[in-house]
Coordinates of C-alpha atoms (C1' of nucleotides) in Angstrom, one line a residue:
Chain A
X1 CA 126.7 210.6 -68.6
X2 CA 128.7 208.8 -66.3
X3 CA 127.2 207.5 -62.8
X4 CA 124.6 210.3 -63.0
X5 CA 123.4 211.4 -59.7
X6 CA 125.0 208.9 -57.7
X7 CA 127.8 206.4 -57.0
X8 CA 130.9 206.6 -55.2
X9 CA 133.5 207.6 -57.7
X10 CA 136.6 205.8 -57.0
X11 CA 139.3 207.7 -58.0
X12 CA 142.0 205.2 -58.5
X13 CA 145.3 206.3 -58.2
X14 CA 146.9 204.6 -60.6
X15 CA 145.0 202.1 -63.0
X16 CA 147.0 198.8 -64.3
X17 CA 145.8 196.2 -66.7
X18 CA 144.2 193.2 -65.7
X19 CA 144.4 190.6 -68.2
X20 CA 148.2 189.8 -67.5
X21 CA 150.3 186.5 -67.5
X22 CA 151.3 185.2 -64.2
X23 CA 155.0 186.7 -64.5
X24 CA 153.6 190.0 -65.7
X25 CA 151.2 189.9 -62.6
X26 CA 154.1 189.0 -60.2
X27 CA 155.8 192.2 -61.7
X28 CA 153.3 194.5 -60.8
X29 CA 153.0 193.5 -57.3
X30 CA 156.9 193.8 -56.7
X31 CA 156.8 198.0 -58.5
X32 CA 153.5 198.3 -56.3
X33 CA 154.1 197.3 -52.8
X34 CA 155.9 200.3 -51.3
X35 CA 153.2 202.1 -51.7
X36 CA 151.6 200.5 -49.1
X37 CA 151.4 203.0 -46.2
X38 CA 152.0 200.8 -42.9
X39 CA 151.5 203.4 -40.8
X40 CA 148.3 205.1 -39.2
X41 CA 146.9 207.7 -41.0
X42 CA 142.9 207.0 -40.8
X43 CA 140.7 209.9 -40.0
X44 CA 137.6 210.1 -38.2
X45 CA 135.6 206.2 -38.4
X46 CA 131.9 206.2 -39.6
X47 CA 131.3 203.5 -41.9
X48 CA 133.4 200.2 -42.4
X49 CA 133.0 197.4 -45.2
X50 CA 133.6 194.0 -45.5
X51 CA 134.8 193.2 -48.8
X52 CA 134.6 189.0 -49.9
X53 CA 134.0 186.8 -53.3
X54 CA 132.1 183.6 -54.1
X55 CA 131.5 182.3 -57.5
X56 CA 128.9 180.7 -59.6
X57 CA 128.7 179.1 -62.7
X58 CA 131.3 176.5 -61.9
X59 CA 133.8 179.8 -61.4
X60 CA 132.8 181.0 -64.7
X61 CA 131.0 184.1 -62.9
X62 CA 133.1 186.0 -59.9
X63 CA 130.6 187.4 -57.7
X64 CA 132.1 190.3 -55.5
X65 CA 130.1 191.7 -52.7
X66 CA 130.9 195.2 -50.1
X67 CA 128.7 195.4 -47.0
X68 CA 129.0 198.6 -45.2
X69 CA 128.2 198.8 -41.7
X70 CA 128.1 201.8 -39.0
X71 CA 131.1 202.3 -36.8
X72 CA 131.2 201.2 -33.8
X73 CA 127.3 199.8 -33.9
X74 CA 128.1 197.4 -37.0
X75 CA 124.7 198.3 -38.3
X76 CA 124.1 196.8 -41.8
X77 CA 123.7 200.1 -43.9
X78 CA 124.4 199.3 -47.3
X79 CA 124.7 195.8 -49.8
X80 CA 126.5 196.0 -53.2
X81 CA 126.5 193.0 -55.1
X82 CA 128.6 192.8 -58.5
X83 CA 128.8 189.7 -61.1
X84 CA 131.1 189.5 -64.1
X85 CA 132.9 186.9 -65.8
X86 CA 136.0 185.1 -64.2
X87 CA 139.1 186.0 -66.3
X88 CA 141.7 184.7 -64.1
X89 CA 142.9 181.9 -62.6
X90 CA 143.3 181.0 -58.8
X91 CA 147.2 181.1 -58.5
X92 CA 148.6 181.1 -54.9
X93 CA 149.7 184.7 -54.1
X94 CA 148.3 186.5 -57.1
X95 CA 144.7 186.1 -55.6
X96 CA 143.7 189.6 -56.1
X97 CA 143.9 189.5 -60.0
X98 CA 141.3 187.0 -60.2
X99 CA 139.1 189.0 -57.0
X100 CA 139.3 192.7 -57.4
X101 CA 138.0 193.2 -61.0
X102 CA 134.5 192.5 -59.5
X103 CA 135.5 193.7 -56.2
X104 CA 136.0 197.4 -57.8
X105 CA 133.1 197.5 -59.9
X106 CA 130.7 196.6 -56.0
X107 CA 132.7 199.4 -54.8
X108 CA 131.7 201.9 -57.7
X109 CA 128.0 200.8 -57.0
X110 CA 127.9 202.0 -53.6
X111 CA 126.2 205.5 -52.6
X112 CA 129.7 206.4 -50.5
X113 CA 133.1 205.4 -49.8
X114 CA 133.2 203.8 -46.4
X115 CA 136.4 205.0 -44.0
X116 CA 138.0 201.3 -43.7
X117 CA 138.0 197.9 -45.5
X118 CA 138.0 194.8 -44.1
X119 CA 139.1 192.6 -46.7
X120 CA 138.9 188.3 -46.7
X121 CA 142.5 187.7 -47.6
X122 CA 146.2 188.9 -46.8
X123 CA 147.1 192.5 -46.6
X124 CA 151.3 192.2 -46.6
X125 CA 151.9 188.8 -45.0
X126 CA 152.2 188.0 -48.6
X127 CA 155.4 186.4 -50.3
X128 CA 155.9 190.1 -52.3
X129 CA 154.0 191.9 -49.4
X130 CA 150.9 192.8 -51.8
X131 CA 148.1 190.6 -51.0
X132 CA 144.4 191.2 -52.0
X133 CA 144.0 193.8 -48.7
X134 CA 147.5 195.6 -50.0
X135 CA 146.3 195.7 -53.6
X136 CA 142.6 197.1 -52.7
X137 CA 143.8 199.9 -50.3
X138 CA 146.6 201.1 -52.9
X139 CA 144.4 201.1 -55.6
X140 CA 141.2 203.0 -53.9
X141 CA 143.8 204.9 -51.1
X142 CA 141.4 203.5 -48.7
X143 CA 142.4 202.4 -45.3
X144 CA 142.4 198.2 -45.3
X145 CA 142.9 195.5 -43.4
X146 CA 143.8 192.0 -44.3
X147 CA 141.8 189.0 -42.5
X148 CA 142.8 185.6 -43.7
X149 CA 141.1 182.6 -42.7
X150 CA 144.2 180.5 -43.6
X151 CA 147.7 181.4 -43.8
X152 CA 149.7 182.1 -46.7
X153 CA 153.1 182.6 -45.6
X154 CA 155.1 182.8 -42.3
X155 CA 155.2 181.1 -39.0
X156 CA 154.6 182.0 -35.4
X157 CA 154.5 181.0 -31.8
X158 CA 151.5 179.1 -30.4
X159 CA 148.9 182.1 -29.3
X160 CA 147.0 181.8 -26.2
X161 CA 143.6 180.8 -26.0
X162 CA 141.9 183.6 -24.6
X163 CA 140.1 185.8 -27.4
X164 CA 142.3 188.9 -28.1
X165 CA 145.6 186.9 -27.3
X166 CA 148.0 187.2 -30.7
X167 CA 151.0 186.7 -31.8
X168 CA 153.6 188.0 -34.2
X169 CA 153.8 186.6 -37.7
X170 CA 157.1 186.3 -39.4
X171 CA 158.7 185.8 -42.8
X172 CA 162.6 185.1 -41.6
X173 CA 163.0 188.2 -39.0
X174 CA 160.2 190.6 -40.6
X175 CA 156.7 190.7 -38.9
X176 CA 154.2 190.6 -41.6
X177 CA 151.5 190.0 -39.6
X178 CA 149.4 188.7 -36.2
X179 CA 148.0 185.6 -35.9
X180 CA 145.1 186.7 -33.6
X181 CA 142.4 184.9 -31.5
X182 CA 139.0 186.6 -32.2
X183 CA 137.1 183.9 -30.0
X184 CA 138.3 182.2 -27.0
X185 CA 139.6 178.2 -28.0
X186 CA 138.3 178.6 -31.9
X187 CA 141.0 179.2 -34.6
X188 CA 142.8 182.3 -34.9
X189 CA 142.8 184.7 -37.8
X190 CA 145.3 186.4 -39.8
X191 CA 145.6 189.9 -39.5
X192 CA 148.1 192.3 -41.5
X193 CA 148.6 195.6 -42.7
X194 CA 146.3 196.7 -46.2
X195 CA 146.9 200.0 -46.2
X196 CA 146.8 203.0 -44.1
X197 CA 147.5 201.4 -40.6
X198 CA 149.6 200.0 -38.7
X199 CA 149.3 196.2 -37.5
X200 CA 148.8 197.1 -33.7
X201 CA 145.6 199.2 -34.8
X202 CA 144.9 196.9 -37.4
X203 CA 144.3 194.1 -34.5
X204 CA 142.6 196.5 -32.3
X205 CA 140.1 197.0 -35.0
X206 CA 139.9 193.5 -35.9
X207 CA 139.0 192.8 -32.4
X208 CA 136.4 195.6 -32.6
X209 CA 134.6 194.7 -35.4
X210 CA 134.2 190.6 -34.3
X211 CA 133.2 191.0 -30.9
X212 CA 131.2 187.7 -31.3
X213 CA 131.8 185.2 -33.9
X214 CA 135.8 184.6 -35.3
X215 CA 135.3 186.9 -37.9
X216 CA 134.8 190.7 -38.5
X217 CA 131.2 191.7 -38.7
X218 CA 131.6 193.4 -42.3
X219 CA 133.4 190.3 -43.5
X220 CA 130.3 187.8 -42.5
X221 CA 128.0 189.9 -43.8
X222 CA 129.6 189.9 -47.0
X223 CA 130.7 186.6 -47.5
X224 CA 127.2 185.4 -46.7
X225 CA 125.8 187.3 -49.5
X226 CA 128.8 186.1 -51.9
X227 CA 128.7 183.0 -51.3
X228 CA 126.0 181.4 -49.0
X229 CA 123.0 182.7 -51.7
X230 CA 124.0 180.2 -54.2
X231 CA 124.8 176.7 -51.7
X232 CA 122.8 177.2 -49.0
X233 CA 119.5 178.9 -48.9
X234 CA 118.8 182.2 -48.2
X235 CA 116.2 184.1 -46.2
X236 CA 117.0 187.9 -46.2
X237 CA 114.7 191.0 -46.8
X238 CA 115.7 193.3 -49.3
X239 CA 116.3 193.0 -53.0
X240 CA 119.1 192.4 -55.6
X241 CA 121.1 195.1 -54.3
X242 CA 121.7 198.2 -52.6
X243 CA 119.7 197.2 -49.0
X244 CA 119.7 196.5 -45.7
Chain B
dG1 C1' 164.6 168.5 -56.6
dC2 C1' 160.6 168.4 -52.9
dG3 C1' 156.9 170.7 -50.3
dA4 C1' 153.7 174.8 -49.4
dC5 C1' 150.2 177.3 -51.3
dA6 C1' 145.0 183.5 -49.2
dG7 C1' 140.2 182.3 -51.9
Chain C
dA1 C1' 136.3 179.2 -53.7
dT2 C1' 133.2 174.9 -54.8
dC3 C1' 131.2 169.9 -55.0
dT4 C1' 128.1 168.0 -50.5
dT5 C1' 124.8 165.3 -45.2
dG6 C1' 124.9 164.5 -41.2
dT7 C1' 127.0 165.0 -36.9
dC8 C1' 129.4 166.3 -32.4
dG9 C1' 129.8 170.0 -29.0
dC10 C1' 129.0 174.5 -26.4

DNA sequence: GCGACAG
DNA sequence: ATCTTGTCGC
């Protein structure tokens, strides 16, 4: 009947409307931040995914993609690519109600869960501590980690050139986050807790997974197939979905 | 009241 | 995010 034979059944924990005003939205995040686990409770790592959104159509169509790689080889192993209509607006901080709609219904498409999520976006260096990472890893109970290309909130020292230098984030005397160095002299990223972890791992892993270019594997990977397919050109083997 | 503001 | 060409630097 239902995903016969195949798909990765998400089991979400608790299931919320979507098509909410911003006040409504704002709500929700506050009653669903603490249950964000901050601390480490991953099990064994196999298979990652880089989770990121582009849009076509003028933003009329939200075009989520999840690229799971092997772990530690970040081996491309799987492509999901899902397109549906844009119902809500980009509104700083409430991000993940315009993103994860499409973002779920990739994830559904995949053959099996992967063990972490690399997500493009803010895990809890958020204003209400619930950015897209936070919302994704509460809703699937998958462990996720927030890498923003830009900051949100919070301030920090200068960080050290060198690539793995970082530095605390802060929202008044809280640490939300790291502002971390992935390459030597190119911009930091910003790392914070999804779900799951805890932010020293969370910048290990970060660190692991972008051994070469600023950002995590999973998370180029995936933005080039959200977003570079419809600017630029693109030159890749397989087919809609679902390859390598 | 005036800025800041993930993607 | 997206609209858009070439250009400077490692």
């Amino acid at each position: 009947m239902d995903n016969p034979g195949s798909g990765a059944d998400l089991k979400l924990r608790h299931v919320h409307p979507w098509d909410l005003s911003p006040a409504e939205a704002r709500a929700l995040q506050m009653r669903l931040a603490p249950r964000v686990v901050r601390e480490d409770r991953l099990g064994e790592i196999r298979r990652v995914a880089g989770v990121d959104v582009g849009f076509e159509e003028g933003g009329r169509i939200t075009r989520a993609v999840v690229s799971v790689l092997s772990w530690p080889e970040l081996a491309p192993l799987e492509d999901v690519v899902a397109r549906s209509p844009t119902r809500f607006p980009y509104v700083p901080g409430l991000l993940s109600f315009r993103e994860l709609p499409a973002v779920l219904e990739a994830l559904e498409g995949l053959s099996a869960l992967p063990d972490l999520l690399f997500c493009d976006g803010q895990g809890i260096a958020h204003p209400r501590r619930f950015g897209i990472a936070a919302h994704l890893g509460v809703l699937t109970d998958l462990p996720a980690i927030g890498v923003g290309k830009t900051r949100l909130i919070g301030t920090h020292e200068a960080v050290p050139e060198e690539r793995g230098a970082w530095r605390a984030l802060y929202d008044k005397e809280e640490v939300i986050g790291a502002v971390l160095r992935t390459r030597t002299r190119v911009k930091p990223v910003y790392v914070s807790v999804g779900h799951c972890l805890s932010l020293e791992t969370a910048v290990e892993l970060v660190l692991k997974a972008a051994p070469r270019y600023r950002l995590p594997e999973p998370i180029r990977r995936a933005d080039r197939l959200a977003s570079q397919s419809t600017g630029r050109d693109q030159v890749l083997h397989g087919g809609v979905c679902s390859s390598p």
